[in-house]
XYZ file of C-alpha atoms in Angstrom:
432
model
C 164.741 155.428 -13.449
C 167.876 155.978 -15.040
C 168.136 159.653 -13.214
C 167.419 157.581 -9.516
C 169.872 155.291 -10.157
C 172.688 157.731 -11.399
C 171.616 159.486 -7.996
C 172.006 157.003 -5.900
C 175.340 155.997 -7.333
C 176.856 159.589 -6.817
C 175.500 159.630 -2.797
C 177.324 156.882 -1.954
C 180.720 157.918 -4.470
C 180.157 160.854 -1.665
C 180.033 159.081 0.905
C 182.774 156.524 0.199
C 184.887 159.917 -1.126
C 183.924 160.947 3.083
C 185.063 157.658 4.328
C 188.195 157.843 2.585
C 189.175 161.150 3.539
C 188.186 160.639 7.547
C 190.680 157.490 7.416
C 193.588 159.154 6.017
C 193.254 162.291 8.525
C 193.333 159.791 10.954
C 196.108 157.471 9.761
C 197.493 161.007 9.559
C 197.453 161.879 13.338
C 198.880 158.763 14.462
C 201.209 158.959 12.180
C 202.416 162.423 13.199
C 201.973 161.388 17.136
C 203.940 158.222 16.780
C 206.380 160.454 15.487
C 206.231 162.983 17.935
C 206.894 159.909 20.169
C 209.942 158.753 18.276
C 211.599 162.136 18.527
C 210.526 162.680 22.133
C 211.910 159.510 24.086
C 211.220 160.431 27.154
C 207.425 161.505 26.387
C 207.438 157.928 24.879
C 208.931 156.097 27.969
C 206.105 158.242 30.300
C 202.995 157.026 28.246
C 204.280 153.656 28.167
C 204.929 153.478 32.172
C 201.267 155.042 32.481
C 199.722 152.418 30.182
C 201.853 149.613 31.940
C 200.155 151.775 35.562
C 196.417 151.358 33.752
C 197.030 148.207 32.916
C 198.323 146.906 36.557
C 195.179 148.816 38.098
C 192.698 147.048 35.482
C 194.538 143.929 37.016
C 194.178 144.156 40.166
C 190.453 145.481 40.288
C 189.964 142.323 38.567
C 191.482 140.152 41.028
C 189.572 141.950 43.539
C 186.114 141.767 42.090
C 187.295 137.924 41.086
C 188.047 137.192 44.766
C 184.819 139.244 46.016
C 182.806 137.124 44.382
C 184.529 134.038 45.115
C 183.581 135.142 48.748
C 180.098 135.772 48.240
C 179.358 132.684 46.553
C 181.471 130.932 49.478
C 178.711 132.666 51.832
C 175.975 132.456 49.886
C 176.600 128.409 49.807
C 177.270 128.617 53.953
C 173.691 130.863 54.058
C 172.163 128.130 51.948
C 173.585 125.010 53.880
C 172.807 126.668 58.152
C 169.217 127.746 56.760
C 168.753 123.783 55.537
C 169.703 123.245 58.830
C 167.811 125.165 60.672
C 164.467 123.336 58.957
C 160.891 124.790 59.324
C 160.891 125.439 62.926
C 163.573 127.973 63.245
C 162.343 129.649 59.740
C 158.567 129.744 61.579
C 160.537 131.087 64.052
C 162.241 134.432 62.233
C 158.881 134.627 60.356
C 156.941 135.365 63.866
C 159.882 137.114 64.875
C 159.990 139.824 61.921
C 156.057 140.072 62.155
C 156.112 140.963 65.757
C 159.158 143.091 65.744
C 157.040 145.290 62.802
C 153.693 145.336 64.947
C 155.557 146.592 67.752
C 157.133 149.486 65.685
C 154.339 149.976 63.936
C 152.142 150.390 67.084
C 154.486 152.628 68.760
C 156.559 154.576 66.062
C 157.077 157.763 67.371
C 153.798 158.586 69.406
C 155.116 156.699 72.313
C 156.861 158.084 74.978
C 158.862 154.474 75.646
C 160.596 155.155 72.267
C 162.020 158.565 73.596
C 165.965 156.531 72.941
C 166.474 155.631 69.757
C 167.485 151.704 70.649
C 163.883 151.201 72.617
C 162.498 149.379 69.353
C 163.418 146.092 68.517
C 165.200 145.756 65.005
C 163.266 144.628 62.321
C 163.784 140.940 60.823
C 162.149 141.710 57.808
C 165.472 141.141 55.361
C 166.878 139.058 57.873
C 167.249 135.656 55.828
C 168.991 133.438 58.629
C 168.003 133.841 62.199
C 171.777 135.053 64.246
C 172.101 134.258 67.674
C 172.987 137.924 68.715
C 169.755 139.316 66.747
C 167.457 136.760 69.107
C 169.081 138.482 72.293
C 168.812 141.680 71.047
C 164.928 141.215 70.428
C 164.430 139.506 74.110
C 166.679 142.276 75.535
C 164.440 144.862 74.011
C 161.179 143.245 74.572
C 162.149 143.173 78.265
C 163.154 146.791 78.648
C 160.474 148.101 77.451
C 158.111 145.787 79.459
C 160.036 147.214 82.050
C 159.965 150.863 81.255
C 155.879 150.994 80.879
C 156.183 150.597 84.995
C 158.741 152.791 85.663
C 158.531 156.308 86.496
C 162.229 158.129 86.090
C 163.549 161.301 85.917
C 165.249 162.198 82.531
C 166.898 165.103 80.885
C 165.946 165.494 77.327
C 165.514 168.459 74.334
C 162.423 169.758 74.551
C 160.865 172.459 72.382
C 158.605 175.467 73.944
C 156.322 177.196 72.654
C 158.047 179.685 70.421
C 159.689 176.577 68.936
C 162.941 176.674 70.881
C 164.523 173.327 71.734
C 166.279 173.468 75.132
C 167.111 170.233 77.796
C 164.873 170.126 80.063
C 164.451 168.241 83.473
C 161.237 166.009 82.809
C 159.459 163.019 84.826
C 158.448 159.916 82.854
C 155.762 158.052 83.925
C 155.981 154.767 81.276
C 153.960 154.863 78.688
C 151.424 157.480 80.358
C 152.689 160.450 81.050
C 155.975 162.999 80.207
C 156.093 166.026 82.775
C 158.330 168.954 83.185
C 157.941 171.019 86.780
C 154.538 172.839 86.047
C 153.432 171.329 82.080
C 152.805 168.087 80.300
C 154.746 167.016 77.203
C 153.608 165.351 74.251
C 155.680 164.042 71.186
C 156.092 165.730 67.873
C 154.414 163.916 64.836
C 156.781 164.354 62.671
C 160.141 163.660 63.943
C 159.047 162.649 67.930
C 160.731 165.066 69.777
C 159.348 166.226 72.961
C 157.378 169.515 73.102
C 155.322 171.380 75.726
C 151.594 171.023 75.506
C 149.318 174.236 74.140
C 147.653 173.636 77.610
C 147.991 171.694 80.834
C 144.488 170.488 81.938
C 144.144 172.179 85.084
C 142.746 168.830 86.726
C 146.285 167.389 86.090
C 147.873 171.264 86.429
C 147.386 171.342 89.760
C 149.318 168.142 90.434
C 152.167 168.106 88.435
C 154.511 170.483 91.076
C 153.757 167.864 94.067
C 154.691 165.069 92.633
C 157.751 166.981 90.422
C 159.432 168.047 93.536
C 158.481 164.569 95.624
C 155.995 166.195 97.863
C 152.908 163.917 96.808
C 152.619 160.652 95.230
C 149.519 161.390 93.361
C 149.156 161.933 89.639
C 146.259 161.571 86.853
C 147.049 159.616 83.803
C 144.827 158.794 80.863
C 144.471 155.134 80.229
C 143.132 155.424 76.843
C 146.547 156.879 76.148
C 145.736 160.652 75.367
C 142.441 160.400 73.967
C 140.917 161.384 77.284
C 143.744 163.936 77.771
C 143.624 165.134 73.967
C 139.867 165.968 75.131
C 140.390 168.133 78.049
C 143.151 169.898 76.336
C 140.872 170.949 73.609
C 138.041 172.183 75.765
C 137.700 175.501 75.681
C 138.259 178.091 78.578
C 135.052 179.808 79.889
C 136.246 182.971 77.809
C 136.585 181.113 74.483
C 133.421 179.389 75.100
C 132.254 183.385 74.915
C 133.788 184.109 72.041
C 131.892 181.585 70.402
C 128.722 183.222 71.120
C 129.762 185.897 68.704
C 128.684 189.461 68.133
C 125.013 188.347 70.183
C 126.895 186.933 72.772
C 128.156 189.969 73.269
C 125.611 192.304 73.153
C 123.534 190.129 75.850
C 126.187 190.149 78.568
C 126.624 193.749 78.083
C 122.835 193.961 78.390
C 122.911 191.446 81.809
C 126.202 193.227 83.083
C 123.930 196.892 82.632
C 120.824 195.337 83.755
C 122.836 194.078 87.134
C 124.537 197.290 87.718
C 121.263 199.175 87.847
C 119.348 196.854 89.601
C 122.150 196.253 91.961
C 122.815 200.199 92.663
C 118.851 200.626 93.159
C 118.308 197.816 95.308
C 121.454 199.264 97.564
C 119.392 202.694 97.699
C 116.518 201.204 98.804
C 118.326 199.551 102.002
C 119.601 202.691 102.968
C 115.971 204.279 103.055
C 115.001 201.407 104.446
C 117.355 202.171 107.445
C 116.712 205.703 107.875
C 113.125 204.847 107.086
C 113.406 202.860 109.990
C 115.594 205.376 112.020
C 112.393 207.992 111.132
C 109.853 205.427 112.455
C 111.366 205.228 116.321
C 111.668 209.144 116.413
C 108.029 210.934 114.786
C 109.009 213.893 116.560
C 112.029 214.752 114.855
C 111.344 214.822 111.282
C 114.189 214.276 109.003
C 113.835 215.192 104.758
C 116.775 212.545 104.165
C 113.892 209.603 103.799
C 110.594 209.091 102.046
C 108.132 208.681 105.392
C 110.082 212.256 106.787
C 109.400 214.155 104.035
C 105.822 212.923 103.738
C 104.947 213.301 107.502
C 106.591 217.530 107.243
C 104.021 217.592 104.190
C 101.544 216.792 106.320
C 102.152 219.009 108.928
C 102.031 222.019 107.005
C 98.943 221.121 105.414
C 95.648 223.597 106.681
C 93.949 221.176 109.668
C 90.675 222.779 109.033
C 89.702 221.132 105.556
C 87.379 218.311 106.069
C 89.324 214.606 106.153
C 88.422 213.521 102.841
C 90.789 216.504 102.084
C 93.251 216.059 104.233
C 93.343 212.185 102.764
C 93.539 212.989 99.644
C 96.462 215.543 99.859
C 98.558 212.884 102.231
C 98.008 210.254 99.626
C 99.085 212.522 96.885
C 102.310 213.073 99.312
C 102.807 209.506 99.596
C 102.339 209.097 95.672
C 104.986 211.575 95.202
C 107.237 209.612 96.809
C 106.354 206.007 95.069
C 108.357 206.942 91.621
C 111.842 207.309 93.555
C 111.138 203.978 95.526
C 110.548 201.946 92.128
C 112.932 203.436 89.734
C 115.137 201.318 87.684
C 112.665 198.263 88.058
C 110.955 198.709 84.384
C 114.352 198.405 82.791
C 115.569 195.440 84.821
C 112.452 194.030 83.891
C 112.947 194.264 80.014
C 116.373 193.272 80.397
C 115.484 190.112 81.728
C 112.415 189.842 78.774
C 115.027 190.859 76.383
C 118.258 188.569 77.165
C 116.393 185.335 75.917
C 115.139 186.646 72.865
C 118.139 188.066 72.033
C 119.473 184.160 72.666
C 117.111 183.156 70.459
C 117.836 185.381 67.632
C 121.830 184.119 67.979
C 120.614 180.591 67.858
C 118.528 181.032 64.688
C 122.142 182.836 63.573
C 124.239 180.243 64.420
C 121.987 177.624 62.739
C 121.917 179.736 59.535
C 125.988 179.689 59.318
C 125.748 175.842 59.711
C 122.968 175.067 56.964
C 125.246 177.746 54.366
C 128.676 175.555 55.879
C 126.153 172.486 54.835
C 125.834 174.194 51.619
C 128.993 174.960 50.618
C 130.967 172.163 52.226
C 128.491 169.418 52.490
C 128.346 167.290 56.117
C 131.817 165.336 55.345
C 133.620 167.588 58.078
C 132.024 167.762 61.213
C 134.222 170.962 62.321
C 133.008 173.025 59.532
C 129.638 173.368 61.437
C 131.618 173.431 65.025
C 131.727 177.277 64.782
C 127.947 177.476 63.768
C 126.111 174.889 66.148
C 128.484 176.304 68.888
C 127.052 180.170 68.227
C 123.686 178.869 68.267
C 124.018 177.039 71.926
C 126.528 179.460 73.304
C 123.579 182.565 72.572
C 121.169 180.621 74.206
C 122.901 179.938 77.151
C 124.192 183.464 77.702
C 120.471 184.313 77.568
C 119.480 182.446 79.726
C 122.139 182.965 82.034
C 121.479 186.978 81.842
C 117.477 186.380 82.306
C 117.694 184.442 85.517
C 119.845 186.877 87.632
C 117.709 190.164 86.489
C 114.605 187.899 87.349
C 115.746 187.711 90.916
C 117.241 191.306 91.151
C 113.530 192.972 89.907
C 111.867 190.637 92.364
C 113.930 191.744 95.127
C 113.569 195.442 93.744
C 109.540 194.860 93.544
C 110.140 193.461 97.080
C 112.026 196.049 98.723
C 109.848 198.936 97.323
C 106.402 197.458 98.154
C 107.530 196.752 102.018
C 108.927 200.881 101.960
C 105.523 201.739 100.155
C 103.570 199.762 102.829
C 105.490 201.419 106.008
C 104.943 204.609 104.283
C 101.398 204.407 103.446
C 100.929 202.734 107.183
C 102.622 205.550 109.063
C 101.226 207.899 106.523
C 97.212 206.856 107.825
C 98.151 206.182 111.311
C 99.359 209.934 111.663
C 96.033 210.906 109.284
C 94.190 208.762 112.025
C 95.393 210.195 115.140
C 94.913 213.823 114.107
C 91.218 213.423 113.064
C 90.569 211.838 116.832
C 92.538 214.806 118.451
C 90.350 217.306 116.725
C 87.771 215.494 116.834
C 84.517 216.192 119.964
C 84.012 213.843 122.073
C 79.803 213.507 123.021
C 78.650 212.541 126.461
């Protein structure tokens, strides 16, 4: 104990010792400045006239800050008194006021095209303690302009950004609250700051009338009542070659089938008219045998056939002639024909594709986000319409190729027996 205590008693000897020593080393300075003032008068006269310059500024910030607030409680006590005035109707008053005046900026904000000038909105009353005479005139003056404006189609000339993201002025038409129009594209407003920029794409319902009514030659124009949801729509439907793309690598492979299917058909079914008209030709002139079309070449068979073999013979060699000439008349039909078997299935199998990306988007992403299994349920519809869309054209080309080939095959056969027929009653004796 006695050890602790002498302990103790020598920290703070220490620290007294510390004390000490920091006191005179300061006692010392001043000492030696005041002294450095003394010899130096002038030094001395300077650091009095800046203390006396401190001391006048200290002063007169406090006579400022005294008087400030003399004023403010002077206004504060003239707030407090017109408000008691006022009473409870012109408070109920500025309360409806300030609730209004944030509805209407609220609803509008920067989505509407009346707001395209920056003192469109009324002010807000929200901090506004005492109703002023000028801030009810402002807020009917506003009100009324842009009741005003919502009718009123004018002519303006405000920046507006492009599609690269350049921000140019532009000569534009608005149409109130419904519409913003340069000569040949619609404008929307930016959600983040509200500037004016061109539409990814014009509708081209409302396309088609924007440059009338831009240059004055029509008075006719589409607007969305709902306010763009109708508009939003038909921007965001998709062009008849993105609605392909969405079929995916099926979709493709079935057009290219159709498109191959319809060239082949279409290229057959063109030969077949043109031995239909030399067929035809051949028909009003048997005595001048031509090897361009099917019946000529059959009938010069025939004729240099032997004439002395019985007619079962002679039959049977012109129907082998005629036979010969059947696989040229119905080419190209068997493959139209599985084309147009094919192109459905081959929708089906890119439905059942599309529907297996949705159930893994289901999976992975659960059915929170409706546009996660967009790209799947629009592969599986897409497929099936491209197949049957390719089906139904090579239905009706291999009918009219079955058509066109069974009439030839008839003429030929016909002609083919009527020739047969008149030889075998030429050669044939007549008895008395």
């Amino acid at each position: 104990m006695l050890m602790a205590i002498s302990g103790v008693s020598l920290a703070q000897t220490d620290s007294g010792n510390t004390l000490r020593e920091a006191r005179e080393a300061a006692e010392a300075r001043d000492q030696q400045r005041l002294m450095s003032f003394l010899d130096d008068q002038q030094a001395l006269e300077a650091a009095l006239e800046q203390a006396s310059s401190e001391h006048e500024s200290a002063q007169q910030q406090y006579d400022d800050l005294q008087a400030q607030q003399a004023e403010q409680s002077q206004l504060a006590s003239e707030l407090s008194e017109r408000q008691v005035e006022q009473g409870e109707a012109l408070s109920g008053l500025l309360a409806n006021l300030a609730r209004h005046s944030s509805e209407i900026r609220n609803a509008l904000g920067v989505d509407s095209l009346l707001t395209l000038n920056e003192d469109a909105l009324p002010p807000r009353l929200d901090e506004v303690e005492v109703l002023e005479r000028h801030q009810l005139e402002t807020m009917v003056d506003r009100l009324a302009a842009l009741t005003a404006r919502t009718g009123r189609a004018q002519r303006l000339e405000l920046p507006v950004a492009d599609a690269n993201g350049d921000v140019v002025p532009r000569e534009l038409i608005q149409l109130g609250d419904f519409a913003a129009f340069t000569d040949s594209e619609l404008l929307q407003r930016n959600e983040n700051d509200g500037s004016l920029a061109v539409m990814p794409r014009t509708p081209q319902e409302i396309g088609g009338l924007i440059p009338g009514y831009y240059q004055g030659e029509s008075t006719v124009f589409a607007v969305d009542p709902t306010q763009g949801s109708v508009l939003q729509a038909l921007t965001q439907r998709p062009s008849l070659w993105e609605r392909f793309q969405q079929g995916g690598y099926v979709g493709y492979v079935v057009v290219a089938l159709g498109i191959l299917g319809l060239i082949v058909g279409v290229g057959q079914y063109l030969y077949l008219v043109l031995v239909s008209v030399r067929v035809r030709r051949q028909r009003q002139s048997l005595d001048q045998l031509q090897s361009n079309n099917p019946l000529g070449r059959v009938l010069l068979r025939f004729e240099g056939m032997d004439k002395h073999q019985t007619p079962e013979a002679l039959e049977a060699r012109l129907d082998e002639a005629v036979l010969a000439e059947l696989p040229r008349l119905e080419r190209s039909q068997p493959i139209v024909k599985l084309l147009a078997a094919i192109a459905p299935l081959l929708g089906l199998l890119g439905t059942v594709t599309g529907m297996i990306v949705t159930f893994q988007a289901i999976t992975v992403f659960g059915t929170g986000d409706p546009q996660l299994m967009a790209g799947g349920i629009s592969q599986a519809l897409v497929t099936t319409v491209l197949g049957l869309i390719t089906a139904v054209p090579l239905l009706f080309v291999q009918t009219a190729l079955s058509g066109r080939s069974r009439y030839l095959t008839h003429v030929i056969e016909g002609q083919a027996s009527a020739t047969l027929a008149d030889h075998l009653e030429s050669h044939t004796p007549v008895v008395n």
